[in-house]
């Protein structure tokens, strides 16, 4: 079954999508310019042939390890976790032994102490991911794991380390050069939220045995037409990524400033968290953008769906489904009469019915909705989804008149945190911090 977008409930007739569709030639020209200049490796993937060879070599090395501990945050971890949950669910199931992927993506002393105490250092490889090599939440954990490995492994500690960072500069690149640690590059112009189909996400995928070729094949099916030297506005106008971008930009013009990502493929629910960073960090700029809201079907029908259905009419929805999910066990024939409607039916039919009911209810309650209907729930389809949403995000940003590839506001909080830790320099931030901490506070017990 083919992968489809169902636009029936998108409310396109209520939106001024035509204003953005008229800009297809302009957007095609910008894509031609950016790809030819090497500024969109998310689309062109010029690094892939070399990376696949490196991953093939690493897979042999990984056979000596039971555990991979991934140190990363934000885009350095969200894609890996989405792939893990989607295609390596056995780690969350009873009686699973190894291999195991552990992701340290927060400043969490409880979790870090558990890794140090319970992981076998002789069977663990630590992968540290930071493009800049200076992300303190990640590099700080690297310092601690480095000491742990040196203590338990002696001179062999470097064989249990893998770095993913800038090809030429930064602290982690210096560590690789100084100690001879194997390091793979994060290509220039590839921001973390767009990096899942690079070494950032594909190293843990290779460790788990996920079909990397299928992931990349799916992505290339989406981005291939957009990287042609002769890309025209006419071709772009028919591309699903541009159609989603025009829809998203037109929605914001009408006050739809929240975008729900409702996943009715349970194992793919973590793609909602990946999408939330992608959408928020790319488009939340200059007072513009729509707030992404990850939601899990069926779980969130019993929680936040009340707000979606009956709250402020400012929400649109990307609704993820797959009609070919496993059938599962059958409901028994001997059931109370009040449940006779599920007698002898497959358990898997229930999520399909729930998805249909929720999708119809959202549409009837004024939520513009595009259904992303995947023909299968395999790696190729995941690659297509990653490429489709990433490309649509870039095009949406350009249509909005903002840069979807930077994240300037995020840096302020990072500088203030460094000032709190008394990092060198940052005198202005330290003064602001002192003013904030010494101001009169309105504090009340509860």
Short mmCIF file of C-alpha atoms in Angstrom, two decimals:
data_model
loop_
_atom_site.label_atom_id
_atom_site.label_comp_id
_atom_site.label_asym_id
_atom_site.label_seq_id
_atom_site.Cartn_x
_atom_site.Cartn_y
_atom_site.Cartn_z
CA UNK A 1 0.00 0.00 0.00
CA UNK A 2 1.28 3.45 -0.92
CA UNK A 3 2.01 6.22 1.57
CA UNK A 4 -0.59 8.96 1.22
CA UNK A 5 -1.58 12.39 2.47
CA UNK A 6 -5.34 12.78 2.90
CA UNK A 7 -6.27 16.45 2.46
CA UNK A 8 -10.04 15.94 2.75
CA UNK A 9 -10.25 17.57 6.18
CA UNK A 10 -7.54 20.21 5.71
CA UNK A 11 -10.10 23.05 5.35
CA UNK A 12 -8.05 24.34 2.43
CA UNK A 13 -11.01 26.27 1.05
CA UNK A 14 -11.03 28.45 4.19
CA UNK A 15 -7.34 29.36 3.84
CA UNK A 16 -5.47 31.62 1.47
CA UNK A 17 -3.12 28.88 0.31
CA UNK A 18 -2.98 30.33 -3.20
CA UNK A 19 -0.87 33.25 -1.95
CA UNK A 20 1.87 30.80 -1.02
CA UNK A 21 1.40 28.47 -3.97
CA UNK A 22 2.21 31.43 -6.23
CA UNK A 23 5.66 31.52 -4.66
CA UNK A 24 6.59 28.03 -5.87
CA UNK A 25 8.99 29.34 -8.52
CA UNK A 26 10.69 31.58 -5.96
CA UNK A 27 11.06 28.66 -3.55
CA UNK A 28 12.36 26.38 -6.31
CA UNK A 29 15.02 28.96 -7.12
CA UNK A 30 16.03 29.17 -3.50
CA UNK A 31 16.28 25.39 -3.24
CA UNK A 32 18.47 25.29 -6.35
CA UNK A 33 20.72 27.98 -4.92
CA UNK A 34 21.00 26.48 -1.43
CA UNK A 35 21.57 22.90 -2.55
CA UNK A 36 24.16 23.83 -5.17
CA UNK A 37 26.03 25.85 -2.52
CA UNK A 38 26.08 22.84 -0.17
CA UNK A 39 23.98 24.56 2.48
CA UNK A 40 21.24 21.92 2.66
CA UNK A 41 22.95 18.58 3.40
CA UNK A 42 19.67 17.43 4.94
CA UNK A 43 18.38 17.21 1.35
CA UNK A 44 21.48 16.36 -0.66
CA UNK A 45 23.16 13.95 1.82
CA UNK A 46 26.59 14.22 0.12
CA UNK A 47 28.16 12.41 3.08
CA UNK A 48 26.05 9.26 2.82
CA UNK A 49 28.25 6.95 0.72
CA UNK A 50 31.24 7.41 3.03
CA UNK A 51 29.07 7.18 6.13
CA UNK A 52 27.53 3.88 5.04
CA UNK A 53 30.98 2.37 4.66
CA UNK A 54 31.99 3.62 8.09
CA UNK A 55 28.80 2.21 9.59
CA UNK A 56 29.45 -1.17 7.99
CA UNK A 57 32.86 -1.23 9.67
CA UNK A 58 31.39 -0.11 12.98
CA UNK A 59 28.78 -2.86 12.96
CA UNK A 60 31.59 -5.38 13.24
CA UNK A 61 33.07 -3.44 16.13
CA UNK A 62 29.67 -3.22 17.85
CA UNK A 63 29.50 -7.02 18.10
CA UNK A 64 31.86 -6.80 21.06
CA UNK A 65 29.47 -4.63 23.08
CA UNK A 66 26.20 -5.34 24.87
CA UNK A 67 25.43 -1.70 25.66
CA UNK A 68 25.64 1.63 23.91
CA UNK A 69 25.37 4.74 26.08
CA UNK A 70 24.51 7.73 23.93
CA UNK A 71 25.38 11.14 25.39
CA UNK A 72 23.46 13.84 23.57
CA UNK A 73 20.65 16.35 23.97
CA UNK A 74 17.97 17.81 21.73
CA UNK A 75 18.59 16.88 18.11
CA UNK A 76 21.51 14.72 19.17
CA UNK A 77 19.13 12.34 20.94
CA UNK A 78 15.51 12.79 19.82
CA UNK A 79 15.92 11.14 16.44
CA UNK A 80 17.82 8.20 17.92
CA UNK A 81 15.12 7.69 20.52
CA UNK A 82 12.37 7.82 17.88
CA UNK A 83 14.15 5.14 15.85
CA UNK A 84 14.74 3.06 18.98
CA UNK A 85 11.10 3.12 20.05
CA UNK A 86 9.85 2.48 16.51
CA UNK A 87 12.18 -0.33 15.47
CA UNK A 88 13.76 -1.74 18.61
CA UNK A 89 10.74 -2.12 20.92
CA UNK A 90 12.08 -5.36 22.37
CA UNK A 91 14.24 -3.38 24.79
CA UNK A 92 11.04 -2.26 26.53
CA UNK A 93 9.55 -5.76 26.57
CA UNK A 94 9.88 -8.62 29.08
CA UNK A 95 12.96 -10.85 29.03
CA UNK A 96 15.03 -8.66 26.71
CA UNK A 97 18.73 -9.02 27.41
CA UNK A 98 21.09 -7.31 24.95
CA UNK A 99 22.02 -5.32 22.98
CA UNK A 100 20.67 -2.26 24.78
CA UNK A 101 20.75 1.42 23.88
CA UNK A 102 20.69 3.92 26.73
CA UNK A 103 20.26 7.63 26.01
CA UNK A 104 21.54 10.21 28.51
CA UNK A 105 19.80 13.34 27.25
CA UNK A 106 19.40 15.41 30.39
CA UNK A 107 21.24 16.69 33.45
CA UNK A 108 19.93 13.78 35.49
CA UNK A 109 22.17 12.68 38.35
CA UNK A 110 19.95 9.70 39.22
CA UNK A 111 20.23 8.23 35.72
CA UNK A 112 23.93 8.98 35.35
CA UNK A 113 24.77 7.34 38.67
CA UNK A 114 22.76 4.27 37.61
CA UNK A 115 24.72 3.98 34.37
CA UNK A 116 28.02 4.27 36.25
CA UNK A 117 26.98 1.68 38.83
CA UNK A 118 25.20 -0.88 36.65
CA UNK A 119 26.71 -0.85 33.16
CA UNK A 120 29.58 -3.25 32.58
CA UNK A 121 32.41 -1.03 31.28
CA UNK A 122 33.98 -3.95 29.41
CA UNK A 123 30.73 -4.40 27.43
CA UNK A 124 29.77 -0.75 26.95
CA UNK A 125 30.57 1.74 24.20
CA UNK A 126 29.97 5.41 24.97
CA UNK A 127 28.92 7.61 22.05
CA UNK A 128 29.17 11.37 22.62
CA UNK A 129 27.29 13.57 20.15
CA UNK A 130 27.84 17.33 19.94
CA UNK A 131 28.39 19.21 16.70
CA UNK A 132 30.04 22.16 18.46
CA UNK A 133 31.88 19.96 20.93
CA UNK A 134 30.94 22.46 23.62
CA UNK A 135 27.43 21.44 24.72
CA UNK A 136 28.02 21.35 28.46
CA UNK A 137 25.12 19.00 29.26
CA UNK A 138 26.70 16.44 26.92
CA UNK A 139 30.41 17.17 27.31
CA UNK A 140 29.97 17.30 31.09
CA UNK A 141 28.74 13.71 31.01
CA UNK A 142 31.61 12.80 28.69
CA UNK A 143 34.11 14.00 31.31
CA UNK A 144 32.53 11.72 33.91
CA UNK A 145 32.24 8.69 31.60
CA UNK A 146 35.81 9.23 30.42
CA UNK A 147 37.06 9.04 33.99
CA UNK A 148 34.87 5.96 34.61
CA UNK A 149 36.26 4.21 31.52
CA UNK A 150 39.86 5.06 32.37
CA UNK A 151 39.42 3.74 35.90
CA UNK A 152 37.96 0.40 34.80
CA UNK A 153 39.67 -0.15 31.43
CA UNK A 154 43.06 1.49 31.69
CA UNK A 155 44.72 2.20 28.36
CA UNK A 156 41.87 0.44 26.50
CA UNK A 157 39.38 3.17 27.44
CA UNK A 158 39.54 4.87 24.02
CA UNK A 159 38.28 1.66 22.35
CA UNK A 160 35.06 2.11 24.29
CA UNK A 161 34.51 5.68 23.09
CA UNK A 162 33.05 7.07 19.89
CA UNK A 163 32.68 10.78 19.13
CA UNK A 164 30.31 12.49 16.69
CA UNK A 165 31.28 16.12 16.25
CA UNK A 166 32.60 18.78 13.89
CA UNK A 167 35.07 17.47 11.34
CA UNK A 168 37.78 20.01 12.14
CA UNK A 169 37.16 22.07 15.26
CA UNK A 170 35.76 22.03 18.77
CA UNK A 171 36.71 20.35 22.05
CA UNK A 172 35.56 16.86 21.07
CA UNK A 173 37.51 16.98 17.81
CA UNK A 174 40.52 17.90 19.93
CA UNK A 175 39.84 14.89 22.16
CA UNK A 176 39.68 12.63 19.13
CA UNK A 177 43.00 13.94 17.84
CA UNK A 178 44.72 13.87 21.22
CA UNK A 179 43.67 10.39 22.30
CA UNK A 180 43.10 8.65 18.98
CA UNK A 181 39.37 8.19 19.63
CA UNK A 182 37.35 7.14 16.60
CA UNK A 183 35.24 10.12 15.53
CA UNK A 184 32.63 10.64 12.82
CA UNK A 185 31.73 14.07 11.53
CA UNK A 186 28.52 16.06 11.69
CA UNK A 187 28.50 17.78 8.29
CA UNK A 188 28.58 21.56 8.10
CA UNK A 189 25.17 23.23 7.79
CA UNK A 190 23.42 20.20 9.33
CA UNK A 191 21.68 21.35 12.49
CA UNK A 192 20.86 18.83 15.18
CA UNK A 193 17.13 18.70 14.53
CA UNK A 194 17.81 17.83 10.88
CA UNK A 195 20.58 15.33 11.62
CA UNK A 196 18.83 12.03 12.37
CA UNK A 197 19.83 10.58 8.97
CA UNK A 198 23.51 11.30 9.57
CA UNK A 199 26.00 9.71 11.95
CA UNK A 200 24.01 11.30 14.77
CA UNK A 201 21.05 8.96 14.38
CA UNK A 202 22.45 6.20 12.20
CA UNK A 203 25.20 5.08 14.61
CA UNK A 204 22.68 4.00 17.27
CA UNK A 205 20.45 2.66 14.49
CA UNK A 206 23.33 0.47 13.27
CA UNK A 207 23.97 -0.76 16.81
CA UNK A 208 20.33 -1.84 17.10
CA UNK A 209 20.38 -3.53 13.70
CA UNK A 210 17.86 -1.19 12.06
CA UNK A 211 17.76 -1.24 8.26
CA UNK A 212 19.72 1.91 7.48
CA UNK A 213 19.53 1.38 3.72
CA UNK A 214 15.74 1.41 3.90
CA UNK A 215 15.71 4.59 6.02
CA UNK A 216 17.92 6.40 3.53
CA UNK A 217 16.05 5.02 0.52
CA UNK A 218 12.79 6.36 1.91
CA UNK A 219 14.27 9.78 2.57
CA UNK A 220 15.80 9.99 -0.90
CA UNK A 221 12.44 9.16 -2.44
CA UNK A 222 11.14 12.39 -0.93
CA UNK A 223 14.10 14.72 -1.38
CA UNK A 224 15.40 13.43 -4.70
CA UNK A 225 13.15 15.60 -6.92
CA UNK A 226 14.05 18.69 -4.86
CA UNK A 227 17.79 18.41 -5.45
CA UNK A 228 17.65 18.41 -9.25
CA UNK A 229 19.60 21.23 -10.92
CA UNK A 230 16.56 22.07 -13.06
CA UNK A 231 13.96 22.02 -10.29
CA UNK A 232 11.03 24.18 -11.45
CA UNK A 233 8.24 25.87 -9.60
CA UNK A 234 5.77 23.63 -11.41
CA UNK A 235 7.46 20.50 -10.03
CA UNK A 236 7.79 21.98 -6.55
CA UNK A 237 4.14 23.01 -6.47
CA UNK A 238 3.15 19.35 -6.84
CA UNK A 239 5.52 18.14 -4.12
CA UNK A 240 3.89 17.13 -0.83
CA UNK A 241 6.47 19.00 1.27
CA UNK A 242 5.67 22.29 -0.46
CA UNK A 243 1.93 21.66 -0.21
CA UNK A 244 2.27 21.08 3.53
CA UNK A 245 4.38 24.22 3.86
CA UNK A 246 1.85 26.38 1.99
CA UNK A 247 -0.93 24.93 4.17
CA UNK A 248 1.02 25.54 7.39
CA UNK A 249 1.88 29.14 6.46
CA UNK A 250 -1.73 29.87 5.47
CA UNK A 251 -2.98 28.37 8.74
CA UNK A 252 -0.87 30.81 10.74
CA UNK A 253 -2.35 33.71 8.80
CA UNK A 254 -5.78 32.60 10.04
CA UNK A 255 -4.70 32.34 13.67
CA UNK A 256 -4.10 28.60 13.83
CA UNK A 257 -1.00 28.90 16.00
CA UNK A 258 -0.81 25.36 17.39
CA UNK A 259 0.10 22.25 15.37
CA UNK A 260 -0.85 18.88 16.86
CA UNK A 261 1.18 15.84 15.83
CA UNK A 262 -1.23 13.00 16.63
CA UNK A 263 0.46 9.61 16.21
CA UNK A 264 -1.81 6.59 15.83
CA UNK A 265 1.15 4.30 15.22
CA UNK A 266 1.96 3.53 18.87
CA UNK A 267 5.60 2.60 18.33
CA UNK A 268 6.12 5.82 16.38
CA UNK A 269 4.88 8.07 19.18
CA UNK A 270 8.38 9.40 19.87
CA UNK A 271 8.45 10.92 16.41
CA UNK A 272 6.10 13.45 17.99
CA UNK A 273 8.88 14.64 20.31
CA UNK A 274 11.30 14.74 17.38
CA UNK A 275 8.79 16.78 15.36
CA UNK A 276 8.18 19.15 18.27
CA UNK A 277 11.83 20.24 18.34
CA UNK A 278 12.02 20.38 14.55
CA UNK A 279 8.94 22.61 14.25
CA UNK A 280 9.45 24.79 17.34
CA UNK A 281 13.17 25.47 17.01
CA UNK A 282 12.89 26.10 13.27
CA UNK A 283 9.79 28.31 13.14
CA UNK A 284 9.46 29.97 16.55
CA UNK A 285 11.12 33.26 15.66
CA UNK A 286 10.42 36.98 15.44
CA UNK A 287 7.03 36.59 17.10
CA UNK A 288 5.97 34.02 14.51
CA UNK A 289 5.37 30.28 14.38
CA UNK A 290 2.91 27.68 15.61
CA UNK A 291 3.38 25.69 18.79
CA UNK A 292 3.88 21.96 18.15
CA UNK A 293 1.93 19.60 20.39
CA UNK A 294 2.91 15.91 20.36
CA UNK A 295 -0.03 13.61 21.09
CA UNK A 296 -0.28 9.81 21.24
CA UNK A 297 -3.25 7.88 20.00
CA UNK A 298 -5.04 6.27 21.76
CA UNK A 299 -3.52 7.46 25.06
CA UNK A 300 -4.21 11.17 24.65
CA UNK A 301 -7.85 10.67 23.70
CA UNK A 302 -8.22 10.26 27.46
CA UNK A 303 -6.27 13.38 28.39
CA UNK A 304 -5.54 16.43 26.22
CA UNK A 305 -8.02 15.57 23.47
CA UNK A 306 -10.73 17.45 25.38
CA UNK A 307 -8.80 20.66 24.72
CA UNK A 308 -8.27 19.76 21.08
CA UNK A 309 -11.98 19.13 20.58
CA UNK A 310 -13.58 21.83 22.67
CA UNK A 311 -10.94 24.42 23.49
CA UNK A 312 -9.76 27.48 21.60
CA UNK A 313 -10.14 27.04 17.84
CA UNK A 314 -6.48 27.72 17.12
CA UNK A 315 -5.31 24.18 16.43
CA UNK A 316 -4.45 22.28 13.26
CA UNK A 317 -3.36 18.66 13.12
CA UNK A 318 -0.96 16.32 11.39
CA UNK A 319 -2.57 12.92 11.97
CA UNK A 320 -0.28 9.89 11.58
CA UNK A 321 -1.82 6.51 10.80
CA UNK A 322 -1.02 3.11 9.29
CA UNK A 323 -3.85 0.76 8.23
CA UNK A 324 -1.48 -2.24 8.20
CA UNK A 325 -0.50 -2.46 11.84
CA UNK A 326 -0.41 -5.96 13.39
CA UNK A 327 -3.77 -7.60 14.00
CA UNK A 328 -2.73 -8.81 17.45
CA UNK A 329 -4.64 -11.40 19.49
CA UNK A 330 -8.37 -11.86 19.11
CA UNK A 331 -10.94 -10.80 21.63
CA UNK A 332 -12.63 -13.86 23.17
CA UNK A 333 -16.10 -14.91 22.04
CA UNK A 334 -17.27 -15.25 25.64
CA UNK A 335 -17.70 -11.59 26.59
CA UNK A 336 -20.43 -9.71 28.47
CA UNK A 337 -23.18 -8.42 26.21
CA UNK A 338 -22.14 -4.82 26.74
CA UNK A 339 -18.89 -5.62 24.91
CA UNK A 340 -20.40 -7.76 22.17
CA UNK A 341 -19.15 -5.32 19.52
CA UNK A 342 -15.59 -6.62 19.92
CA UNK A 343 -16.34 -10.36 20.12
CA UNK A 344 -14.02 -12.40 17.89
CA UNK A 345 -12.45 -9.25 16.43
CA UNK A 346 -8.74 -8.59 16.23
CA UNK A 347 -7.32 -6.40 18.97
CA UNK A 348 -5.61 -4.31 16.25
CA UNK A 349 -8.97 -3.30 14.82
CA UNK A 350 -9.56 -1.20 17.90
CA UNK A 351 -6.80 1.34 17.22
CA UNK A 352 -8.00 1.73 13.63
CA UNK A 353 -11.52 2.44 14.87
CA UNK A 354 -10.20 4.85 17.50
CA UNK A 355 -8.11 6.66 14.90
CA UNK A 356 -11.06 7.03 12.54
CA UNK A 357 -13.31 8.25 15.31
CA UNK A 358 -10.83 10.82 16.58
CA UNK A 359 -9.97 12.04 13.09
CA UNK A 360 -13.65 12.56 12.24
CA UNK A 361 -14.35 14.22 15.59
CA UNK A 362 -11.47 16.66 15.22
CA UNK A 363 -12.61 17.59 11.74
CA UNK A 364 -16.21 18.07 12.86
CA UNK A 365 -14.97 20.34 15.65
CA UNK A 366 -13.15 22.73 13.33
CA UNK A 367 -9.60 21.38 13.49
CA UNK A 368 -7.96 21.52 10.03
CA UNK A 369 -6.33 18.13 9.61
CA UNK A 370 -4.06 16.35 7.15
CA UNK A 371 -3.80 12.60 7.59
CA UNK A 372 -0.35 11.13 6.93
CA UNK A 373 -1.30 7.56 6.07
CA UNK A 374 1.70 5.25 5.92
CA UNK A 375 1.30 2.13 3.83
CA UNK A 376 3.57 0.21 6.21
CA UNK A 377 5.32 0.96 9.49
CA UNK A 378 8.81 0.02 8.35
CA UNK A 379 12.12 1.92 8.17
CA UNK A 380 11.57 3.08 4.59
CA UNK A 381 8.34 4.79 5.59
CA UNK A 382 10.08 6.36 8.59
CA UNK A 383 12.76 7.74 6.28
CA UNK A 384 10.04 9.23 4.09
CA UNK A 385 8.32 10.80 7.08
CA UNK A 386 11.56 12.31 8.40
CA UNK A 387 12.39 13.80 5.00
CA UNK A 388 8.85 15.02 4.34
CA UNK A 389 8.49 16.86 7.64
CA UNK A 390 12.03 18.23 7.60
CA UNK A 391 11.63 19.60 4.09
CA UNK A 392 8.18 20.99 4.83
CA UNK A 393 9.61 22.76 7.89
CA UNK A 394 12.37 24.41 5.86
CA UNK A 395 9.91 25.56 3.19
CA UNK A 396 7.43 26.80 5.79
CA UNK A 397 10.13 28.95 7.35
CA UNK A 398 11.08 30.45 4.00
CA UNK A 399 7.43 31.19 3.21
CA UNK A 400 7.14 32.89 6.63
CA UNK A 401 10.20 35.02 5.91
CA UNK A 402 12.35 33.55 8.69
CA UNK A 403 15.46 31.38 8.78
CA UNK A 404 14.39 27.81 9.68
CA UNK A 405 17.98 26.64 10.15
CA UNK A 406 19.14 28.69 13.16
CA UNK A 407 17.97 28.97 16.79
CA UNK A 408 19.16 32.34 18.14
CA UNK A 409 16.85 32.55 21.16
CA UNK A 410 18.07 29.23 22.56
CA UNK A 411 21.56 30.63 23.05
CA UNK A 412 20.57 33.19 25.72
CA UNK A 413 19.56 30.54 28.24
CA UNK A 414 22.80 28.66 27.57
CA UNK A 415 24.90 31.79 28.22
CA UNK A 416 23.05 32.55 31.45
CA UNK A 417 23.54 28.97 32.66
CA UNK A 418 27.27 29.25 31.96
CA UNK A 419 27.31 32.56 33.83
CA UNK A 420 25.67 30.82 36.80
CA UNK A 421 28.51 28.27 36.74
CA UNK A 422 31.01 31.18 36.67
CA UNK A 423 32.38 30.56 33.20
CA UNK A 424 35.01 33.02 32.01
CA UNK A 425 33.73 36.16 30.34
CA UNK A 426 29.97 36.66 30.04
CA UNK A 427 30.17 39.80 32.17
CA UNK A 428 26.88 41.19 30.86
CA UNK A 429 25.11 37.89 31.55
CA UNK A 430 26.62 37.73 35.05
CA UNK A 431 25.33 41.23 35.78
CA UNK A 432 21.87 40.30 34.51
CA UNK A 433 21.97 37.14 36.62
CA UNK A 434 22.94 39.06 39.74
CA UNK A 435 20.10 41.53 39.19
CA UNK A 436 17.66 38.68 38.73
CA UNK A 437 18.81 36.80 41.83
CA UNK A 438 18.93 39.85 44.11
CA UNK A 439 15.58 41.29 43.07
CA UNK A 440 12.69 41.16 45.54
CA UNK A 441 10.84 37.85 45.07
CA UNK A 442 7.16 37.13 45.59
CA UNK A 443 7.54 33.74 47.32
CA UNK A 444 4.65 31.87 48.96
CA UNK A 445 4.46 28.49 50.65
CA UNK A 446 2.08 25.89 49.32
#
